[in-house]
Coordinates of C-alpha atoms in Angstrom, one line a residue:
Chain A
M1 CA -8.0 16.9 -30.4
I2 CA -9.2 19.4 -27.6
S3 CA -8.8 18.7 -23.7
P4 CA -11.4 19.4 -20.7
S5 CA -10.8 23.2 -20.8
N6 CA -11.4 22.9 -24.7
V7 CA -8.0 24.2 -25.2
G8 CA -8.1 22.4 -29.0
V9 CA -5.1 21.3 -30.7
D10 CA -4.2 20.4 -34.1
I11 CA -2.1 17.0 -34.5
G12 CA -1.8 16.8 -38.6
R13 CA 1.0 19.8 -38.9
T14 CA 4.0 17.6 -39.3
L15 CA 2.9 14.9 -41.5
K16 CA 4.2 14.3 -44.9
P17 CA 2.2 15.4 -48.2
H18 CA 2.1 11.3 -48.9
E19 CA 1.5 10.4 -44.9
Y20 CA -1.9 10.2 -44.0
I21 CA -3.1 8.4 -41.0
G22 CA -5.5 5.6 -42.4
M23 CA -9.4 4.8 -40.7
V24 CA -11.4 2.2 -41.5
R25 CA -14.3 3.9 -42.1
R26 CA -16.7 1.2 -43.9
D27 CA -15.2 -2.1 -42.1
E28 CA -16.9 -3.9 -45.1
V29 CA -15.6 -2.7 -47.9
L30 CA -11.8 -3.6 -46.2
D31 CA -13.3 -7.2 -45.7
A32 CA -14.6 -8.1 -49.0
Y33 CA -11.3 -6.6 -50.3
L34 CA -9.2 -9.2 -48.1
R35 CA -11.1 -11.7 -49.6
E36 CA -11.1 -11.0 -53.2
R37 CA -7.0 -10.9 -52.6
A38 CA -7.2 -14.0 -50.8
A39 CA -9.3 -16.0 -53.3
E40 CA -7.2 -14.1 -56.1
A41 CA -3.5 -16.3 -54.7
G42 CA -5.3 -19.8 -54.5
A43 CA -7.3 -19.4 -51.2
T44 CA -11.1 -21.2 -51.1
V45 CA -13.6 -19.3 -49.7
I46 CA -16.1 -20.1 -48.1
N47 CA -19.1 -17.8 -47.1
G48 CA -19.9 -19.7 -43.6
L49 CA -20.5 -19.0 -40.3
F50 CA -18.7 -21.0 -37.3
L51 CA -20.8 -22.9 -35.3
K52 CA -18.1 -25.0 -33.1
M53 CA -15.3 -27.8 -33.4
D54 CA -14.5 -31.2 -32.6
K55 CA -10.5 -32.0 -31.1
P56 CA -9.0 -34.4 -31.8
E57 CA -6.8 -35.8 -29.2
A58 CA -4.8 -34.3 -27.6
R59 CA -1.5 -34.1 -29.8
S60 CA -2.5 -37.2 -32.1
G61 CA -2.4 -35.0 -35.3
G62 CA -6.1 -36.4 -36.1
R63 CA -7.5 -33.5 -37.7
Y64 CA -10.3 -30.8 -36.2
K65 CA -13.5 -31.2 -38.0
I66 CA -15.3 -27.8 -37.8
Y67 CA -19.1 -27.0 -38.7
Y68 CA -20.7 -24.5 -40.2
N69 CA -23.6 -22.8 -41.4
H70 CA -22.9 -22.4 -45.9
Y71 CA -24.3 -19.1 -46.7
E72 CA -24.7 -18.8 -50.8
K73 CA -23.9 -15.7 -51.9
G74 CA -27.2 -13.2 -51.5
S75 CA -29.1 -16.0 -49.7
V76 CA -29.7 -15.9 -46.1
N77 CA -30.8 -19.7 -45.4
G78 CA -27.8 -21.6 -44.5
E79 CA -27.4 -24.4 -44.7
K80 CA -25.4 -27.5 -42.1
R81 CA -22.1 -28.5 -43.0
E82 CA -19.3 -29.8 -41.8
M83 CA -15.4 -30.3 -42.4
E84 CA -12.3 -31.6 -42.2
V85 CA -8.6 -28.9 -41.6
D86 CA -5.4 -29.8 -39.6
A87 CA -5.2 -25.8 -38.5
V88 CA -8.1 -23.2 -37.4
I89 CA -7.3 -19.6 -37.2
G90 CA -9.4 -17.9 -34.9
A91 CA -10.0 -14.0 -36.7
D92 CA -13.5 -14.5 -35.4
G93 CA -13.8 -10.8 -33.2
A94 CA -14.3 -9.9 -29.9
N95 CA -17.1 -12.8 -29.2
S96 CA -15.0 -15.1 -30.3
R97 CA -16.6 -18.7 -31.0
V98 CA -13.0 -19.8 -32.1
A99 CA -11.9 -18.7 -28.6
K100 CA -14.5 -20.3 -26.1
S101 CA -13.9 -23.5 -28.0
I102 CA -10.3 -23.6 -27.1
G103 CA -10.7 -22.2 -23.6
A104 CA -8.9 -19.1 -24.7
G105 CA -10.3 -17.5 -21.1
D106 CA -11.6 -13.8 -21.4
Y107 CA -10.8 -10.5 -21.0
D108 CA -11.5 -7.1 -19.6
Y109 CA -12.8 -5.1 -22.3
A110 CA -13.6 -1.5 -23.4
I111 CA -17.1 -0.9 -24.2
A112 CA -16.7 1.3 -27.5
F113 CA -20.2 3.2 -28.2
Q114 CA -21.5 5.2 -31.1
E115 CA -24.1 6.8 -32.7
R116 CA -23.5 7.6 -36.5
V117 CA -25.1 11.4 -37.2
K118 CA -26.4 12.5 -40.4
I119 CA -24.6 16.1 -40.6
P120 CA -26.4 18.8 -43.0
D121 CA -23.1 19.3 -45.6
S122 CA -22.2 22.1 -44.3
K123 CA -21.1 20.8 -41.0
M124 CA -19.6 17.7 -43.2
E125 CA -17.3 20.0 -44.6
Y126 CA -15.2 20.5 -41.4
Y127 CA -14.7 17.0 -40.7
K128 CA -13.2 16.4 -44.5
D129 CA -9.9 15.2 -43.2
L130 CA -10.3 15.4 -39.3
A131 CA -11.3 13.6 -36.5
E132 CA -12.0 15.3 -33.4
M133 CA -11.0 13.1 -30.0
Y134 CA -12.2 14.5 -26.9
V135 CA -10.4 13.7 -23.7
G136 CA -12.1 14.5 -20.0
D137 CA -14.1 13.3 -17.0
D138 CA -17.0 14.1 -18.3
V139 CA -16.7 12.1 -21.4
S140 CA -14.9 9.5 -20.5
P141 CA -12.6 8.4 -17.4
D142 CA -10.1 6.3 -18.8
F143 CA -10.4 6.3 -22.5
Y144 CA -11.3 9.8 -24.7
G145 CA -14.8 10.5 -26.6
W146 CA -14.6 11.1 -30.7
V147 CA -16.1 12.0 -33.7
F148 CA -15.2 10.6 -36.7
P149 CA -15.6 11.2 -39.9
K150 CA -17.7 8.0 -41.4
C151 CA -18.1 8.8 -45.8
D152 CA -21.2 11.0 -45.5
H153 CA -21.9 10.9 -41.7
V154 CA -19.8 11.2 -38.4
A155 CA -19.9 8.9 -35.3
V156 CA -19.8 10.3 -32.2
G157 CA -19.0 8.0 -29.7
T158 CA -16.6 7.2 -26.3
G159 CA -15.2 4.6 -24.4
T160 CA -15.0 3.1 -21.6
V161 CA -13.6 -0.2 -19.2
T162 CA -14.1 1.1 -15.7
H163 CA -17.1 2.2 -16.1
K164 CA -19.4 0.9 -17.7
S165 CA -22.4 1.7 -16.1
E166 CA -22.4 4.9 -17.0
I167 CA -21.5 4.9 -20.6
K168 CA -24.3 7.6 -21.6
Q169 CA -23.8 9.7 -19.4
F170 CA -19.8 9.8 -21.4
Q171 CA -21.9 9.8 -24.4
A172 CA -24.4 12.7 -23.5
A173 CA -21.3 14.6 -22.6
T174 CA -19.6 13.8 -26.0
R175 CA -22.3 14.9 -27.9
L176 CA -22.4 18.1 -25.7
R177 CA -18.4 19.5 -26.1
A178 CA -19.4 19.1 -29.6
R179 CA -23.1 21.0 -29.8
D180 CA -21.7 22.5 -32.7
K181 CA -20.5 21.2 -34.5
I182 CA -22.9 18.3 -35.2
E183 CA -25.9 20.1 -34.7
G184 CA -29.4 19.6 -36.5
G185 CA -27.7 16.0 -37.0
K186 CA -29.3 12.8 -37.7
I187 CA -28.7 10.2 -35.4
I188 CA -29.4 7.3 -37.7
R189 CA -27.4 4.2 -36.2
V190 CA -26.7 3.1 -32.6
E191 CA -23.6 0.6 -31.6
A192 CA -21.7 -0.7 -29.6
H193 CA -19.0 -2.9 -29.6
P194 CA -16.4 -4.0 -27.3
I195 CA -12.8 -3.6 -27.1
P196 CA -10.2 -5.6 -26.0
E197 CA -7.2 -4.6 -23.3
H198 CA -5.1 -7.0 -23.8
P199 CA -4.5 -10.5 -25.6
R200 CA -6.7 -14.1 -23.5
P201 CA -4.3 -15.9 -21.6
R202 CA -4.3 -18.6 -24.1
R203 CA -3.9 -17.7 -27.6
V204 CA -2.3 -20.9 -29.3
L205 CA -3.3 -24.6 -28.8
D206 CA -2.6 -27.6 -30.8
R207 CA -3.4 -26.2 -33.3
V208 CA -5.5 -23.7 -32.9
A209 CA -4.5 -20.3 -32.7
L210 CA -6.2 -17.0 -32.4
V211 CA -5.1 -13.3 -34.8
G212 CA -6.9 -10.2 -34.4
D213 CA -9.5 -9.1 -32.1
A214 CA -9.9 -12.6 -31.4
A215 CA -7.2 -12.6 -29.6
G216 CA -7.0 -9.8 -27.8
Y217 CA -4.7 -7.2 -30.1
V218 CA -6.1 -3.6 -29.0
T219 CA -3.8 -1.0 -28.1
K220 CA -4.5 0.8 -25.0
C221 CA -5.0 4.6 -25.7
S222 CA -4.9 4.7 -29.0
G223 CA -7.9 2.5 -29.3
E224 CA -6.3 0.8 -32.6
G225 CA -7.1 -2.9 -33.4
I226 CA -7.0 -2.8 -37.5
Y227 CA -3.5 -2.8 -38.1
F228 CA -2.4 -5.7 -35.8
A229 CA -5.1 -7.8 -36.8
A230 CA -3.9 -7.8 -40.3
K231 CA -0.5 -8.4 -39.0
S232 CA -0.9 -10.8 -36.7
G233 CA -2.9 -12.6 -39.3
R234 CA 0.0 -12.5 -41.8
M235 CA 2.1 -13.8 -39.3
C236 CA 0.1 -16.8 -37.9
A237 CA -0.6 -17.1 -42.0
E238 CA 3.9 -17.4 -43.0
A239 CA 4.4 -18.9 -39.6
I240 CA 2.1 -22.7 -40.8
V241 CA 4.0 -22.2 -43.8
E242 CA 6.7 -22.5 -42.6
G243 CA 6.4 -24.7 -40.4
S244 CA 4.4 -27.8 -42.6
E245 CA 7.0 -26.4 -45.1
N246 CA 5.1 -25.5 -47.7
G247 CA 2.6 -28.0 -46.8
T248 CA 4.5 -30.4 -46.7
R249 CA 3.9 -32.0 -43.6
M250 CA 2.3 -31.5 -40.5
I251 CA 2.4 -29.1 -38.3
N252 CA 2.4 -28.9 -34.8
E253 CA 1.7 -25.9 -31.7
A254 CA 5.1 -24.9 -31.4
D255 CA 5.3 -24.2 -35.2
L256 CA 2.1 -21.2 -34.1
R257 CA 4.2 -20.4 -30.7
T258 CA 6.7 -18.8 -33.3
Y259 CA 4.3 -16.8 -34.7
L260 CA 2.7 -15.8 -30.6
K261 CA 6.9 -15.2 -30.2
K262 CA 7.4 -13.1 -32.7
F263 CA 4.4 -10.9 -32.6
D264 CA 5.8 -10.3 -29.0
Q265 CA 8.5 -10.0 -30.3
T266 CA 7.8 -7.2 -32.7
Y267 CA 4.9 -5.4 -30.7
W268 CA 5.2 -5.9 -27.4
P269 CA 7.0 -2.0 -26.7
T270 CA 4.4 -0.9 -28.5
Y271 CA 1.6 -2.2 -26.8
K272 CA 3.3 -1.7 -23.4
V273 CA 4.2 2.6 -24.6
L274 CA 0.3 3.5 -25.0
D275 CA -0.1 1.3 -21.7
I276 CA 2.2 3.8 -19.8
L277 CA 0.9 6.8 -22.0
Q278 CA -2.6 5.5 -21.4
K279 CA -2.0 5.2 -17.7
V280 CA 0.1 8.4 -17.6
F281 CA -2.1 10.8 -19.6
Y282 CA -5.6 9.5 -18.7
R283 CA -5.3 9.1 -15.3
S284 CA -7.2 12.5 -14.4
N285 CA -8.2 15.9 -15.7
P286 CA -4.5 18.1 -15.1
A287 CA -2.7 14.8 -16.9
R288 CA -5.6 15.6 -19.8
E289 CA -4.3 19.0 -19.8
A290 CA -0.5 18.8 -20.1
F291 CA -1.5 15.4 -22.4
V292 CA -3.0 18.0 -24.9
Q293 CA -0.1 20.9 -24.0
M294 CA 2.4 17.9 -25.2
C295 CA 1.0 17.1 -28.0
A296 CA 1.2 20.2 -29.9
D297 CA 4.8 20.5 -29.3
E298 CA 5.9 19.2 -33.4
Y299 CA 8.4 16.8 -32.1
V300 CA 6.1 14.8 -30.3
Q301 CA 3.8 15.3 -33.0
K302 CA 6.3 13.4 -35.3
M303 CA 7.6 10.9 -32.6
T304 CA 4.3 10.4 -32.2
F305 CA 3.5 9.5 -36.3
D306 CA 7.3 7.8 -37.3
S307 CA 5.9 5.3 -34.3
Y308 CA 1.9 4.9 -35.8
L309 CA 2.7 5.3 -38.8
Y310 CA 5.5 3.1 -39.0
K311 CA 4.6 0.9 -35.6
R312 CA 8.5 0.6 -34.3
V313 CA 8.6 2.9 -31.2
V314 CA 11.5 4.9 -32.7
P315 CA 14.3 6.4 -30.4
G316 CA 15.0 10.4 -30.9
N317 CA 16.9 12.6 -30.7
P318 CA 18.7 12.6 -26.9
L319 CA 18.6 16.6 -26.6
D320 CA 15.4 16.8 -28.0
D321 CA 13.8 13.6 -26.0
L322 CA 15.3 15.6 -22.5
K323 CA 13.3 19.4 -23.6
L324 CA 10.1 17.6 -23.8
A325 CA 11.0 15.3 -20.7
V326 CA 10.7 18.9 -19.0
N327 CA 8.6 20.5 -21.0
T328 CA 6.3 17.2 -19.9
I329 CA 7.1 17.6 -16.1
G330 CA 6.6 20.7 -17.0
S331 CA 2.9 20.9 -18.1
L332 CA 1.8 18.4 -15.8
V333 CA 3.3 20.3 -12.7
R334 CA 1.9 23.0 -13.4
A335 CA -1.7 21.4 -14.4
N336 CA -1.9 19.8 -11.0
A337 CA -1.3 23.1 -9.4
L338 CA -4.0 24.6 -11.0
K339 CA -6.6 21.8 -9.6
N340 CA -4.8 21.6 -6.6
E341 CA -6.1 25.6 -6.6
M342 CA -9.0 25.0 -8.2
S343 CA -9.9 22.8 -4.7
K344 CA -10.0 26.3 -3.2
V345 CA -12.2 28.0 -4.8
A346 CA -16.0 28.3 -4.5
L347 CA -17.7 28.7 -7.9
Chain B
M1 CA -42.4 -3.6 -30.5
A2 CA -40.7 -5.9 -32.3
L3 CA -37.4 -3.8 -30.8
F4 CA -38.3 -5.1 -27.3
S5 CA -39.7 -8.7 -27.6
P6 CA -35.6 -10.2 -26.0
S7 CA -35.9 -8.4 -23.2
P8 CA -36.5 -9.9 -19.4
P9 CA -40.4 -9.0 -19.5
T10 CA -39.6 -6.9 -16.2
T11 CA -37.8 -4.8 -18.1
L12 CA -39.9 -5.1 -20.7
F13 CA -42.6 -3.1 -19.4
T14 CA -40.2 -0.1 -17.7
L15 CA -38.4 0.7 -20.8
S16 CA -41.9 0.5 -23.3
S17 CA -43.3 2.6 -21.1
K18 CA -41.0 5.1 -20.4
A19 CA -39.5 5.4 -23.8
H20 CA -43.3 4.7 -25.6
L21 CA -43.3 8.6 -27.2
S22 CA -39.6 8.7 -28.5
T23 CA -39.5 5.1 -29.8
K24 CA -42.5 5.3 -31.5
T25 CA -40.8 8.3 -33.8
Q26 CA -37.5 6.5 -33.5
L27 CA -38.8 3.6 -35.7
T28 CA -40.8 5.8 -37.8
L29 CA -37.6 6.7 -38.6
F30 CA -35.7 4.2 -39.4
L31 CA -38.3 2.3 -41.2
R32 CA -37.9 5.4 -43.8
K33 CA -34.2 4.5 -44.3
S34 CA -35.3 1.5 -45.3
Q35 CA -32.6 -0.6 -41.8
S36 CA -34.8 -3.4 -41.1
L37 CA -35.4 -3.6 -36.9
V38 CA -33.5 -6.9 -36.6
L39 CA -29.8 -5.3 -38.0
L40 CA -30.5 -2.3 -35.9
R41 CA -30.2 -4.6 -32.9
S42 CA -27.7 -6.3 -33.3
A43 CA -25.5 -3.5 -34.4
G44 CA -23.6 -4.1 -31.5
D45 CA -22.4 -7.6 -31.7
N46 CA -18.8 -7.8 -34.3
G47 CA -18.5 -11.6 -34.0
A48 CA -19.6 -11.3 -38.0
G49 CA -16.7 -9.8 -39.0
S50 CA -15.3 -13.3 -41.1
V51 CA -19.1 -14.1 -42.5
G52 CA -21.0 -11.8 -45.3
S53 CA -23.2 -9.3 -43.4
A54 CA -26.6 -9.6 -45.4
S55 CA -26.6 -13.6 -44.6
V56 CA -26.7 -14.2 -40.8
V57 CA -29.9 -12.9 -39.3
E58 CA -30.0 -16.8 -37.6
E59 CA -26.3 -15.6 -36.5
K60 CA -27.8 -12.5 -35.0
L61 CA -30.7 -13.7 -33.2
E62 CA -28.7 -16.6 -31.4
K63 CA -26.1 -13.6 -30.8
K64 CA -28.5 -12.0 -29.4
E65 CA -29.9 -13.8 -26.9
E66 CA -26.2 -14.3 -25.4
A67 CA -25.2 -10.9 -25.3
Q68 CA -28.9 -10.0 -24.2
K69 CA -27.3 -13.0 -21.8
S70 CA -24.2 -11.3 -20.8
N71 CA -24.8 -7.7 -21.1
L72 CA -27.6 -6.7 -20.0
G73 CA -27.1 -3.6 -19.3
L74 CA -25.1 -2.8 -22.3
K75 CA -28.4 -3.2 -24.1
E76 CA -30.2 -1.5 -22.1
E77 CA -28.8 1.4 -22.4
E78 CA -28.8 1.1 -26.3
E79 CA -32.1 1.6 -26.1
Q80 CA -33.0 4.2 -23.3
G81 CA -29.6 6.0 -24.7
L82 CA -32.0 5.6 -28.0
G83 CA -35.6 6.9 -26.6
A84 CA -32.9 9.9 -24.6
N85 CA -32.3 11.2 -27.9
G86 CA -34.9 11.9 -29.9
V87 CA -34.7 11.9 -33.4
S88 CA -32.2 14.6 -34.0
L89 CA -29.8 16.6 -32.1
K90 CA -30.4 20.1 -31.0
G91 CA -28.7 22.0 -29.2
E92 CA -29.4 22.5 -25.7
A93 CA -29.1 25.8 -24.0
S94 CA -26.6 26.2 -21.3
S95 CA -24.7 29.1 -19.6
S96 CA -21.1 29.1 -21.3
F97 CA -18.3 30.6 -18.9
K98 CA -18.6 34.6 -18.4
D99 CA -16.3 37.3 -17.1
P100 CA -14.9 40.2 -18.3
R101 CA -11.8 39.4 -18.9
W102 CA -11.7 36.2 -20.7
V103 CA -11.9 37.9 -24.0
K104 CA -11.7 35.6 -27.1
G105 CA -10.8 32.7 -26.2
N106 CA -8.3 33.5 -23.6
W107 CA -7.4 36.1 -20.6
D108 CA -6.8 39.5 -21.8
L109 CA -3.7 40.2 -19.2
K110 CA -3.7 44.1 -19.6
Q111 CA -7.0 43.8 -17.5
F112 CA -4.2 41.9 -15.2
E113 CA -2.1 44.8 -14.7
K114 CA -0.7 46.1 -11.7
N115 CA 1.7 48.5 -11.1
G116 CA 2.4 48.0 -14.4
S117 CA 3.0 44.3 -14.7
T118 CA 1.1 41.7 -15.0
D119 CA -0.2 40.4 -11.7
W120 CA 0.5 35.9 -12.7
D121 CA -1.4 35.9 -9.6
A122 CA -4.3 36.8 -10.2
V123 CA -4.4 34.9 -13.5
I124 CA -3.5 31.5 -11.9
D125 CA -6.7 32.3 -9.8
A126 CA -8.8 33.4 -13.2
E127 CA -7.8 29.9 -14.9
A128 CA -8.6 28.3 -11.9
R129 CA -11.9 29.6 -11.1
R130 CA -12.4 28.9 -15.1
R131 CA -11.5 25.4 -14.6
K132 CA -13.3 24.6 -12.7
W133 CA -16.5 25.9 -13.8
L134 CA -15.0 23.6 -16.8
Q135 CA -15.3 21.0 -14.5
E136 CA -18.7 21.2 -13.4
T137 CA -20.4 21.9 -16.1
P138 CA -18.5 20.8 -19.2
E139 CA -19.3 23.0 -22.6
A140 CA -19.1 22.9 -26.0
S141 CA -15.9 24.1 -27.9
S142 CA -16.5 25.7 -31.0
N143 CA -14.3 26.6 -33.7
D144 CA -15.5 30.3 -34.3
E145 CA -13.6 30.7 -30.5
P146 CA -11.2 29.1 -29.7
V147 CA -9.4 28.9 -26.4
V148 CA -5.7 30.2 -27.1
F149 CA -4.9 30.4 -22.7
D150 CA -2.5 28.4 -22.0
S151 CA -0.4 27.7 -18.8
S152 CA 2.4 27.6 -20.9
I153 CA 2.7 31.7 -20.3
I154 CA 3.0 32.3 -16.6
P155 CA 6.3 32.4 -16.4
W156 CA 7.9 30.0 -13.9
W157 CA 9.0 32.9 -11.1
A158 CA 5.2 32.9 -10.5
W159 CA 4.3 29.2 -10.2
I160 CA 8.2 28.7 -7.6
K161 CA 6.5 31.8 -6.0
R162 CA 3.3 30.6 -5.7
Y163 CA 3.2 26.6 -4.6
H164 CA 7.4 26.3 -4.2
L165 CA 8.5 28.0 -1.4
P166 CA 5.9 26.9 0.9
E167 CA 6.5 22.7 -0.3
A168 CA 10.2 23.5 -0.6
E169 CA 10.8 24.7 3.4
L170 CA 8.6 21.6 4.9
L171 CA 11.0 19.2 2.7
N172 CA 14.2 21.2 3.5
G173 CA 12.9 20.9 6.9
R174 CA 12.6 17.8 7.2
A175 CA 15.5 16.5 5.7
A176 CA 17.4 18.9 7.2
M177 CA 15.9 17.4 10.8
I178 CA 16.4 13.2 9.3
G179 CA 19.7 13.9 8.4
F180 CA 21.1 15.2 11.0
F181 CA 19.1 12.3 13.4
M182 CA 20.7 9.7 11.4
A183 CA 24.0 10.8 11.4
Y184 CA 24.5 11.1 14.8
F185 CA 22.7 8.0 15.1
V186 CA 25.6 6.5 13.3
D187 CA 28.4 8.3 15.0
S188 CA 26.5 7.2 18.0
L189 CA 26.8 2.7 16.8
T190 CA 29.9 3.0 14.8
G191 CA 31.4 5.8 16.0
V192 CA 32.8 7.1 12.4
G193 CA 32.1 11.0 12.9
L194 CA 30.0 13.3 10.5
V195 CA 32.5 13.9 8.3
D196 CA 34.2 10.1 7.8
Q197 CA 30.7 9.7 7.0
M198 CA 30.8 11.7 3.9
G199 CA 33.1 9.5 2.6
N200 CA 32.2 6.1 2.8
F201 CA 29.1 3.8 0.4
F202 CA 27.1 3.0 2.8
C203 CA 26.5 6.3 4.4
K204 CA 26.1 7.5 1.0
T205 CA 23.4 5.5 0.0
L206 CA 21.5 6.1 3.2
L207 CA 20.9 10.1 3.0
F208 CA 20.8 9.2 -1.2
I209 CA 17.8 7.1 0.4
A210 CA 16.8 9.7 3.2
V211 CA 16.8 12.5 1.0
S212 CA 14.2 10.1 -2.1
G213 CA 12.0 9.8 0.9
V214 CA 11.6 12.9 1.9
L215 CA 10.6 13.8 -1.5
L216 CA 8.6 10.7 -3.0
I217 CA 6.5 10.2 0.9
R218 CA 5.5 13.4 2.0
K219 CA 2.1 12.5 3.3
N220 CA 1.0 8.7 5.5
E221 CA -0.7 8.5 2.4
D222 CA 2.1 8.7 -0.4
I223 CA 2.8 4.9 0.7
E224 CA -0.8 3.6 -0.5
T225 CA 0.1 5.3 -3.8
L226 CA 3.3 4.7 -4.8
K227 CA 2.5 0.2 -3.7
K228 CA -0.7 1.0 -6.0
L229 CA 1.3 3.2 -8.7
L230 CA 4.0 -0.6 -9.0
D231 CA 0.9 -3.0 -9.1
E232 CA -0.4 -0.8 -12.0
T233 CA 2.4 -0.2 -14.0
T234 CA 3.2 -4.1 -13.7
F235 CA -0.1 -5.5 -14.3
Y236 CA -0.4 -5.4 -17.9
D237 CA 3.0 -6.9 -17.5
K238 CA 1.2 -9.4 -16.2
Q239 CA -1.9 -10.0 -18.9
W240 CA 0.3 -9.8 -21.4
Q241 CA 2.5 -13.0 -20.0
A242 CA -0.6 -15.7 -19.0
T243 CA -0.1 -16.8 -22.1
W244 CA 4.0 -17.9 -21.4
Q245 CA 3.2 -18.7 -18.4
E246 CA -0.1 -20.4 -18.9
D247 CA 2.2 -23.0 -21.6
D248 CA 4.5 -23.9 -17.9
S249 CA 1.8 -24.5 -15.7
T250 CA -0.1 -27.2 -18.3
G251 CA 3.3 -28.5 -19.1
A252 CA 3.8 -29.2 -15.6
K253 CA 0.0 -31.0 -15.0
K254 CA 0.2 -33.0 -17.8
N255 CA 4.4 -34.2 -16.2
K256 CA 2.1 -34.8 -13.3
T257 CA -1.1 -36.8 -15.0

């Protein structure tokens, strides 16, 4: 992690040998794996593209009719088909059509812009098992810029909610900050994704539920979504299985609401803590300096990774917590003092 | 120019003229990489997560139009970005921060010595200057010369001496004045003397409010800032709670109808 004044800290030192931070390097691969596993467990996998659906009268217990384009393996042309189902789980990403069809409402979103850059092998060596995060006003006013390794190339990018129109500048700044490390790279692909900032106002309607990005489960601060997407999907499925008593009775909205309740109860603290972290530490350059200083602390790293890997916000040792609080406030005060000084300095 | 075809005519013109030269090279590059333009253009939409990626050209086309409507600005950016990048990333030469006392990513404390001890004030000045410089002209981070300077090496008393004293004087003075006036005010209204006030719970609360008020509200703007902070801290909660509130409101509506 690299601060606005280019102080870098390595935040993987406390990881034990069996622990590692996974990153989705190729989402297609993960998707295929999950699909195959579902098929093995007895699901019928249909390769189709959801177009729209007809809702039965509210609470009537009728079936949903969904229209989709069916694709055979390897063919490019879809065939229009329809099918009747009892319940729909929308897991179709940030631009979800299922969400649109139940009027789930919008969320604020951040845009993440990234360039996939093929860099020389000698430079790639450095990124073999590390990713970089850059923070600073130049890179993003409310998020971070990153260099993530992806198999044989790196992704250089940045994101923002508040200054979407200036994303290009931020991208240039990110590239500049990583300049020496990606020199000689070739851009092979440019991508932009919306990242949900908070859950949609409506995540369940009758027998339709949303999970993952479609529902808006992306954490602030770290911008992580895959874990919560998988987890919410699982919770939702479990709620359906439980509610239908293994398929013997029809479910209703209340059953799906139990999934929402469970999810919110389990993960709300995690989301809230990350939101607070983002608000406190991504606020300004001095705050970011303090954040990076804080991250250099071993105790912080241990706590962060515990909560990251095991997805619980764990209370720590009170004495260490107190020390941490004092140190953090110290860092913040120092950084702000320097900022005040900066306004007086003429270059 | 297949790349630009879905754009509305006005932007089409400006974009293609602006990025004409570089897109040519761009196109050849992508063709060499044997990636279809359609796939490239729609890399921005990620709604296709649940669908096999090779077979969704039709969807992509539809999405494209959708996306064009919703965030045209973003798309433009993408294209311009491509044009401006050129094919390879070359390091542009930029001036970096230079100071004779800044050696190998750290302040050389020996050069800050004054009368046998380090002049921390000067270190603070120097670091402030460096940060200001970096804010204005961000610099590439480097592995060969990492920044090792850590502001925590400056001892606490140097900060206190520099910042706290003037501020503390102001705050203490203000607190004393407010405290005295309040004591006088309470005394004149209730007839409870200063000594008795100290044993009174209500007066202790007043005292507490006065002190925290003095600490929190140092300038008039602070009131606004505090208000904003309060809004900000609850904003995310509201966004999350929306699901559950909506439940109540629709329930209420249904009851009415």
